[in-house]
């Protein structure tokens, strides 16, 4: 089945097929912390290395060249362990690949005597970058802020009442509640690896203005935050409890905006689609927030394997239809992960107002 339906990879609007073959093991680099290249399972057909027209290949006195933007954190995957990946690419395509020094943002310049050779090298570098980009942790996320004063007040009452009535239930304690100033809806995650990519994401967000204003008619969207639900199948072993958010008039305008945003950012190559339909949820309790000595020693972030689930049955029974509050949503923003602004919310890299 995997052979008949191979996975696809999108690069600058073009789709390539990834072959599944016997996988070899590669080790991380030693002193230069680099790699020999991607696993063999991520090699691609030569026939897919067609001319990459998303980049400008210029003719020079000595042949042809092309400059491509690659974040510096990904250079090591193109260089490979002791330079082996770059040498292999140069030998296979009969080109020269000039890479800036590690940590210096710039362009990778590919030169060769034949235009087709440069095109082939560009495509192979892009495939390599795209493959390892997926392994990078996300740095930003598209979000709707839910930290309206009325919703924050409702959340704080919810927390107080839950701790009063359910603190004896397994795993329930004050540390697993969301920070009220950071209540939000996540639309999708982004791995923006340098300032240029942050700028590109902000520009793409502005391009969403027309369809958002069409859906909202240029007005804020009245929302209500009512009810709670859990992520997994067993209410006695829950890691995430979230508040449900809906448009007050019962329409699907919010979901429509979310789906269009995801479609736009996926097509731009800045986001990877994780689900067929985005599940809107405002996290109110999460075991990743749980405070313990080992997590604090690791910088306050727990490993997924270390998470201790909590019993949410009584919470769901007593607070299943809890009303957190209502507010008018008027913006979507690109939020920076692990950051805090002067209001207590995530630092915003870019914002688009509905009205």
GROMACS .gro file of C-alpha atoms in nm:
model
  355
    1UNK     CA    1   0.000   0.000   0.000
    2UNK     CA    2   0.287   0.240   0.076
    3UNK     CA    3   0.429   0.170  -0.271
    4UNK     CA    4   0.094   0.238  -0.438
    5UNK     CA    5   0.033   0.550  -0.229
    6UNK     CA    6   0.373   0.707  -0.160
    7UNK     CA    7   0.396   1.012   0.063
    8UNK     CA    8   0.425   1.348  -0.111
    9UNK     CA    9   0.628   1.655  -0.030
   10UNK     CA   10   0.540   2.013  -0.129
   11UNK     CA   11   0.820   2.253  -0.216
   12UNK     CA   12   0.733   2.604  -0.333
   13UNK     CA   13   0.401   2.487  -0.473
   14UNK     CA   14   0.544   2.184  -0.656
   15UNK     CA   15   0.469   1.830  -0.539
   16UNK     CA   16   0.732   1.553  -0.536
   17UNK     CA   17   0.699   1.184  -0.457
   18UNK     CA   18   0.908   1.028  -0.179
   19UNK     CA   19   1.024   0.673  -0.247
   20UNK     CA   20   1.016   0.411   0.027
   21UNK     CA   21   1.318   0.183   0.009
   22UNK     CA   22   1.545   0.006   0.253
   23UNK     CA   23   1.651   0.254   0.520
   24UNK     CA   24   2.013   0.299   0.615
   25UNK     CA   25   2.127   0.442   0.944
   26UNK     CA   26   2.327   0.761   0.963
   27UNK     CA   27   2.493   0.902   1.269
   28UNK     CA   28   2.513   1.262   1.377
   29UNK     CA   29   2.828   1.448   1.298
   30UNK     CA   30   3.109   1.472   1.546
   31UNK     CA   31   3.273   1.809   1.584
   32UNK     CA   32   3.072   1.983   1.315
   33UNK     CA   33   2.737   1.842   1.439
   34UNK     CA   34   2.628   1.763   1.086
   35UNK     CA   35   2.490   1.470   0.890
   36UNK     CA   36   2.585   1.261   0.589
   37UNK     CA   37   2.238   1.317   0.448
   38UNK     CA   38   1.877   1.206   0.478
   39UNK     CA   39   1.785   0.844   0.539
   40UNK     CA   40   1.755   0.635   0.225
   41UNK     CA   41   1.379   0.621   0.289
   42UNK     CA   42   1.370   0.990   0.201
   43UNK     CA   43   1.555   0.967  -0.131
   44UNK     CA   44   1.368   1.081  -0.441
   45UNK     CA   45   1.332   0.974  -0.802
   46UNK     CA   46   1.577   1.126  -1.048
   47UNK     CA   47   1.278   1.184  -1.273
   48UNK     CA   48   1.137   1.419  -1.011
   49UNK     CA   49   1.441   1.646  -1.039
   50UNK     CA   50   1.282   1.849  -1.312
   51UNK     CA   51   1.353   2.215  -1.358
   52UNK     CA   52   1.270   2.406  -1.042
   53UNK     CA   53   1.103   2.721  -1.177
   54UNK     CA   54   1.037   2.865  -0.832
   55UNK     CA   55   1.398   2.991  -0.832
   56UNK     CA   56   1.571   3.221  -1.078
   57UNK     CA   57   1.870   3.062  -1.250
   58UNK     CA   58   2.091   3.330  -1.397
   59UNK     CA   59   2.341   3.296  -1.680
   60UNK     CA   60   2.692   3.427  -1.615
   61UNK     CA   61   3.019   3.442  -1.805
   62UNK     CA   62   3.119   3.110  -1.649
   63UNK     CA   63   2.786   2.930  -1.680
   64UNK     CA   64   2.479   2.946  -1.456
   65UNK     CA   65   2.405   3.011  -1.090
   66UNK     CA   66   2.114   3.018  -0.850
   67UNK     CA   67   2.086   3.161  -0.498
   68UNK     CA   68   1.837   3.003  -0.256
   69UNK     CA   69   1.733   3.110   0.092
   70UNK     CA   70   1.801   2.846   0.357
   71UNK     CA   71   1.795   2.910   0.735
   72UNK     CA   72   2.140   2.872   0.888
   73UNK     CA   73   2.020   2.603   1.131
   74UNK     CA   74   1.971   2.374   0.830
   75UNK     CA   75   2.315   2.422   0.671
   76UNK     CA   76   2.454   2.118   0.851
   77UNK     CA   77   2.213   1.885   0.672
   78UNK     CA   78   2.337   2.005   0.333
   79UNK     CA   79   2.702   1.994   0.436
   80UNK     CA   80   2.679   1.651   0.595
   81UNK     CA   81   2.928   1.481   0.822
   82UNK     CA   82   3.274   1.613   0.733
   83UNK     CA   83   3.126   1.767   0.417
   84UNK     CA   84   3.024   1.434   0.261
   85UNK     CA   85   2.668   1.531   0.164
   86UNK     CA   86   2.777   1.846  -0.015
   87UNK     CA   87   3.056   1.663  -0.199
   88UNK     CA   88   2.811   1.393  -0.308
   89UNK     CA   89   2.562   1.651  -0.436
   90UNK     CA   90   2.834   1.840  -0.620
   91UNK     CA   91   2.965   1.521  -0.781
   92UNK     CA   92   2.621   1.393  -0.880
   93UNK     CA   93   2.509   1.723  -1.036
   94UNK     CA   94   2.849   1.855  -1.152
   95UNK     CA   95   2.794   2.183  -0.969
   96UNK     CA   96   2.959   2.385  -0.693
   97UNK     CA   97   2.755   2.455  -0.378
   98UNK     CA   98   2.867   2.756  -0.174
   99UNK     CA   99   2.724   2.758   0.180
  100UNK     CA  100   2.769   3.047   0.430
  101UNK     CA  101   2.944   2.982   0.760
  102UNK     CA  102   2.738   2.811   1.028
  103UNK     CA  103   2.526   3.064   1.216
  104UNK     CA  104   2.551   3.329   0.944
  105UNK     CA  105   2.223   3.393   0.764
  106UNK     CA  106   2.263   3.419   0.390
  107UNK     CA  107   2.199   3.241   0.063
  108UNK     CA  108   2.331   2.912  -0.065
  109UNK     CA  109   2.469   2.972  -0.413
  110UNK     CA  110   2.481   2.689  -0.665
  111UNK     CA  111   2.692   2.731  -0.981
  112UNK     CA  112   2.749   2.506  -1.281
  113UNK     CA  113   2.826   2.503  -1.650
  114UNK     CA  114   2.485   2.362  -1.743
  115UNK     CA  115   2.147   2.512  -1.654
  116UNK     CA  116   1.990   2.168  -1.610
  117UNK     CA  117   2.265   2.068  -1.368
  118UNK     CA  118   2.207   2.376  -1.153
  119UNK     CA  119   1.832   2.311  -1.161
  120UNK     CA  120   1.887   1.952  -1.048
  121UNK     CA  121   2.113   2.062  -0.762
  122UNK     CA  122   1.862   2.325  -0.651
  123UNK     CA  123   1.583   2.068  -0.639
  124UNK     CA  124   1.794   1.819  -0.443
  125UNK     CA  125   1.898   2.084  -0.191
  126UNK     CA  126   1.533   2.191  -0.150
  127UNK     CA  127   1.423   1.831  -0.094
  128UNK     CA  128   1.697   1.787   0.162
  129UNK     CA  129   1.598   2.107   0.343
  130UNK     CA  130   1.229   2.020   0.337
  131UNK     CA  131   1.297   1.674   0.476
  132UNK     CA  132   1.491   1.800   0.777
  133UNK     CA  133   1.272   2.107   0.827
  134UNK     CA  134   0.994   1.872   0.937
  135UNK     CA  135   1.215   1.757   1.223
  136UNK     CA  136   1.249   2.109   1.365
  137UNK     CA  137   1.028   2.204   1.663
  138UNK     CA  138   0.769   2.471   1.593
  139UNK     CA  139   0.863   2.826   1.691
  140UNK     CA  140   0.537   3.015   1.631
  141UNK     CA  141   0.167   2.943   1.596
  142UNK     CA  142  -0.137   3.110   1.443
  143UNK     CA  143  -0.375   3.192   1.726
  144UNK     CA  144  -0.687   3.369   1.845
  145UNK     CA  145  -0.651   3.526   2.188
  146UNK     CA  146  -0.916   3.415   2.438
  147UNK     CA  147  -0.779   3.624   2.723
  148UNK     CA  148  -1.063   3.877   2.726
  149UNK     CA  149  -1.119   4.004   3.083
  150UNK     CA  150  -1.462   3.839   3.105
  151UNK     CA  151  -1.325   3.503   2.992
  152UNK     CA  152  -1.027   3.532   3.227
  153UNK     CA  153  -1.262   3.599   3.519
  154UNK     CA  154  -1.474   3.299   3.423
  155UNK     CA  155  -1.165   3.082   3.395
  156UNK     CA  156  -1.038   3.187   3.739
  157UNK     CA  157  -1.379   3.100   3.891
  158UNK     CA  158  -1.366   2.766   3.711
  159UNK     CA  159  -1.020   2.694   3.850
  160UNK     CA  160  -1.123   2.788   4.203
  161UNK     CA  161  -1.437   2.575   4.196
  162UNK     CA  162  -1.261   2.274   4.041
  163UNK     CA  163  -0.990   2.283   4.308
  164UNK     CA  164  -1.254   2.314   4.580
  165UNK     CA  165  -1.461   2.020   4.455
  166UNK     CA  166  -1.217   1.792   4.273
  167UNK     CA  167  -0.870   1.840   4.423
  168UNK     CA  168  -0.888   1.490   4.573
  169UNK     CA  169  -0.919   1.333   4.228
  170UNK     CA  170  -0.602   1.175   4.094
  171UNK     CA  171  -0.362   1.421   3.932
  172UNK     CA  172  -0.572   1.733   3.985
  173UNK     CA  173  -0.377   2.028   4.124
  174UNK     CA  174  -0.340   2.399   4.058
  175UNK     CA  175  -0.025   2.369   3.849
  176UNK     CA  176  -0.195   2.202   3.551
  177UNK     CA  177  -0.428   2.496   3.482
  178UNK     CA  178  -0.355   2.733   3.196
  179UNK     CA  179  -0.221   3.081   3.271
  180UNK     CA  180  -0.536   3.295   3.228
  181UNK     CA  181  -0.341   3.565   3.044
  182UNK     CA  182  -0.242   3.307   2.782
  183UNK     CA  183  -0.583   3.157   2.704
  184UNK     CA  184  -0.598   3.107   2.327
  185UNK     CA  185  -0.713   2.900   2.032
  186UNK     CA  186  -0.437   2.745   1.822
  187UNK     CA  187  -0.507   2.749   1.447
  188UNK     CA  188  -0.181   2.584   1.337
  189UNK     CA  189   0.188   2.566   1.416
  190UNK     CA  190   0.481   2.718   1.226
  191UNK     CA  191   0.855   2.644   1.225
  192UNK     CA  192   1.000   2.985   1.133
  193UNK     CA  193   1.374   2.939   1.148
  194UNK     CA  194   1.502   3.292   1.089
  195UNK     CA  195   1.386   3.653   1.067
  196UNK     CA  196   1.323   3.625   0.694
  197UNK     CA  197   1.076   3.343   0.746
  198UNK     CA  198   0.899   3.537   1.021
  199UNK     CA  199   0.865   3.829   0.779
  200UNK     CA  200   0.734   3.598   0.507
  201UNK     CA  201   0.475   3.453   0.748
  202UNK     CA  202   0.359   3.801   0.845
  203UNK     CA  203   0.316   3.892   0.478
  204UNK     CA  204   0.117   3.575   0.418
  205UNK     CA  205  -0.108   3.662   0.711
  206UNK     CA  206  -0.186   4.000   0.556
  207UNK     CA  207  -0.280   3.822   0.233
  208UNK     CA  208  -0.565   3.658   0.427
  209UNK     CA  209  -0.735   3.991   0.488
  210UNK     CA  210  -0.980   3.971   0.196
  211UNK     CA  211  -1.134   3.633   0.272
  212UNK     CA  212  -1.150   3.705   0.646
  213UNK     CA  213  -1.334   4.033   0.590
  214UNK     CA  214  -1.566   3.857   0.347
  215UNK     CA  215  -1.658   3.598   0.610
  216UNK     CA  216  -1.687   3.846   0.899
  217UNK     CA  217  -1.833   4.128   0.685
  218UNK     CA  218  -1.559   4.347   0.827
  219UNK     CA  219  -1.689   4.315   1.184
  220UNK     CA  220  -1.564   4.150   1.504
  221UNK     CA  221  -1.694   3.797   1.556
  222UNK     CA  222  -1.911   3.755   1.872
  223UNK     CA  223  -1.802   3.435   2.047
  224UNK     CA  224  -1.906   3.244   2.355
  225UNK     CA  225  -1.682   3.011   2.552
  226UNK     CA  226  -1.907   2.744   2.701
  227UNK     CA  227  -1.855   2.380   2.793
  228UNK     CA  228  -1.551   2.160   2.841
  229UNK     CA  229  -1.425   1.849   2.667
  230UNK     CA  230  -1.122   1.620   2.686
  231UNK     CA  231  -0.877   1.503   2.419
  232UNK     CA  232  -0.841   1.128   2.467
  233UNK     CA  233  -1.083   0.834   2.501
  234UNK     CA  234  -1.064   0.775   2.877
  235UNK     CA  235  -1.200   1.052   3.104
  236UNK     CA  236  -1.019   0.891   3.398
  237UNK     CA  237  -0.681   0.941   3.226
  238UNK     CA  238  -0.681   1.289   3.072
  239UNK     CA  239  -0.386   1.503   2.968
  240UNK     CA  240  -0.570   1.796   2.809
  241UNK     CA  241  -0.904   1.949   2.905
  242UNK     CA  242  -1.029   2.231   2.685
  243UNK     CA  243  -1.305   2.487   2.663
  244UNK     CA  244  -1.535   2.484   2.363
  245UNK     CA  245  -1.569   2.802   2.159
  246UNK     CA  246  -1.848   2.885   1.918
  247UNK     CA  247  -1.995   3.182   1.734
  248UNK     CA  248  -2.292   3.324   1.924
  249UNK     CA  249  -2.524   3.310   1.622
  250UNK     CA  250  -2.451   2.940   1.576
  251UNK     CA  251  -2.282   2.989   1.238
  252UNK     CA  252  -1.962   2.820   1.122
  253UNK     CA  253  -1.783   3.149   1.047
  254UNK     CA  254  -1.500   3.083   1.292
  255UNK     CA  255  -1.438   2.734   1.153
  256UNK     CA  256  -1.449   2.873   0.800
  257UNK     CA  257  -1.183   3.134   0.884
  258UNK     CA  258  -0.965   2.870   1.046
  259UNK     CA  259  -0.983   2.630   0.751
  260UNK     CA  260  -0.905   2.907   0.502
  261UNK     CA  261  -0.609   3.024   0.713
  262UNK     CA  262  -0.467   2.672   0.728
  263UNK     CA  263  -0.520   2.619   0.355
  264UNK     CA  264  -0.339   2.944   0.280
  265UNK     CA  265  -0.039   2.877   0.502
  266UNK     CA  266  -0.010   2.516   0.385
  267UNK     CA  267  -0.012   2.624   0.020
  268UNK     CA  268   0.257   2.883   0.099
  269UNK     CA  269   0.481   2.606   0.236
  270UNK     CA  270   0.499   2.759   0.586
  271UNK     CA  271   0.267   2.509   0.756
  272UNK     CA  272   0.213   2.134   0.744
  273UNK     CA  273  -0.146   2.014   0.756
  274UNK     CA  274  -0.191   1.785   1.055
  275UNK     CA  275  -0.564   1.713   1.033
  276UNK     CA  276  -0.836   1.716   0.767
  277UNK     CA  277  -1.035   1.953   0.988
  278UNK     CA  278  -0.897   2.179   1.261
  279UNK     CA  279  -1.043   2.105   1.604
  280UNK     CA  280  -1.098   2.438   1.776
  281UNK     CA  281  -1.018   2.421   2.146
  282UNK     CA  282  -0.903   2.654   2.420
  283UNK     CA  283  -0.684   2.460   2.660
  284UNK     CA  284  -0.775   2.515   3.026
  285UNK     CA  285  -0.588   2.221   3.185
  286UNK     CA  286  -0.280   2.046   3.052
  287UNK     CA  287  -0.050   1.801   3.229
  288UNK     CA  288   0.246   1.953   3.046
  289UNK     CA  289   0.205   2.248   3.284
  290UNK     CA  290   0.246   2.027   3.589
  291UNK     CA  291   0.523   2.151   3.816
  292UNK     CA  292   0.769   1.905   3.958
  293UNK     CA  293   1.137   1.904   4.042
  294UNK     CA  294   1.246   1.714   3.731
  295UNK     CA  295   1.052   1.940   3.495
  296UNK     CA  296   1.183   2.258   3.655
  297UNK     CA  297   1.538   2.124   3.637
  298UNK     CA  298   1.482   2.072   3.264
  299UNK     CA  299   1.368   2.430   3.216
  300UNK     CA  300   1.005   2.386   3.314
  301UNK     CA  301   0.912   2.164   3.017
  302UNK     CA  302   0.813   1.804   3.071
  303UNK     CA  303   0.886   1.519   2.839
  304UNK     CA  304   0.574   1.358   2.694
  305UNK     CA  305   0.671   1.027   2.854
  306UNK     CA  306   0.684   1.194   3.197
  307UNK     CA  307   0.328   1.331   3.186
  308UNK     CA  308   0.098   1.227   3.468
  309UNK     CA  309  -0.264   1.214   3.354
  310UNK     CA  310  -0.551   1.330   3.576
  311UNK     CA  311  -0.897   1.194   3.647
  312UNK     CA  312  -1.145   1.435   3.486
  313UNK     CA  313  -1.467   1.242   3.544
  314UNK     CA  314  -1.596   1.457   3.829
  315UNK     CA  315  -1.485   1.777   3.655
  316UNK     CA  316  -1.677   1.679   3.342
  317UNK     CA  317  -1.982   1.583   3.548
  318UNK     CA  318  -1.992   1.907   3.747
  319UNK     CA  319  -1.860   2.156   3.490
  320UNK     CA  320  -1.948   2.002   3.154
  321UNK     CA  321  -2.157   2.303   3.049
  322UNK     CA  322  -1.958   2.568   3.237
  323UNK     CA  323  -1.989   2.919   3.089
  324UNK     CA  324  -1.654   3.100   3.083
  325UNK     CA  325  -1.778   3.416   2.914
  326UNK     CA  326  -1.841   3.600   2.588
  327UNK     CA  327  -1.637   3.844   2.384
  328UNK     CA  328  -1.588   3.986   2.035
  329UNK     CA  329  -1.298   3.831   1.846
  330UNK     CA  330  -1.131   4.088   1.623
  331UNK     CA  331  -0.787   3.954   1.529
  332UNK     CA  332  -0.572   3.657   1.438
  333UNK     CA  333  -0.203   3.668   1.514
  334UNK     CA  334   0.126   3.490   1.477
  335UNK     CA  335   0.234   3.413   1.834
  336UNK     CA  336   0.588   3.327   1.938
  337UNK     CA  337   0.621   3.006   2.136
  338UNK     CA  338   0.763   3.030   2.491
  339UNK     CA  339   0.728   3.410   2.501
  340UNK     CA  340   0.537   3.669   2.703
  341UNK     CA  341   0.448   4.027   2.617
  342UNK     CA  342   0.364   4.316   2.850
  343UNK     CA  343   0.001   4.195   2.884
  344UNK     CA  344   0.103   3.843   2.981
  345UNK     CA  345  -0.001   3.697   2.645
  346UNK     CA  346   0.240   3.551   2.389
  347UNK     CA  347   0.458   3.798   2.199
  348UNK     CA  348   0.301   3.871   1.862
  349UNK     CA  349   0.514   3.862   1.547
  350UNK     CA  350   0.224   3.973   1.328
  351UNK     CA  351  -0.145   4.056   1.361
  352UNK     CA  352  -0.444   4.092   1.129
  353UNK     CA  353  -0.761   4.266   1.247
  354UNK     CA  354  -1.105   4.159   1.127
  355UNK     CA  355  -1.240   4.515   1.110
   0.00000   0.00000   0.00000
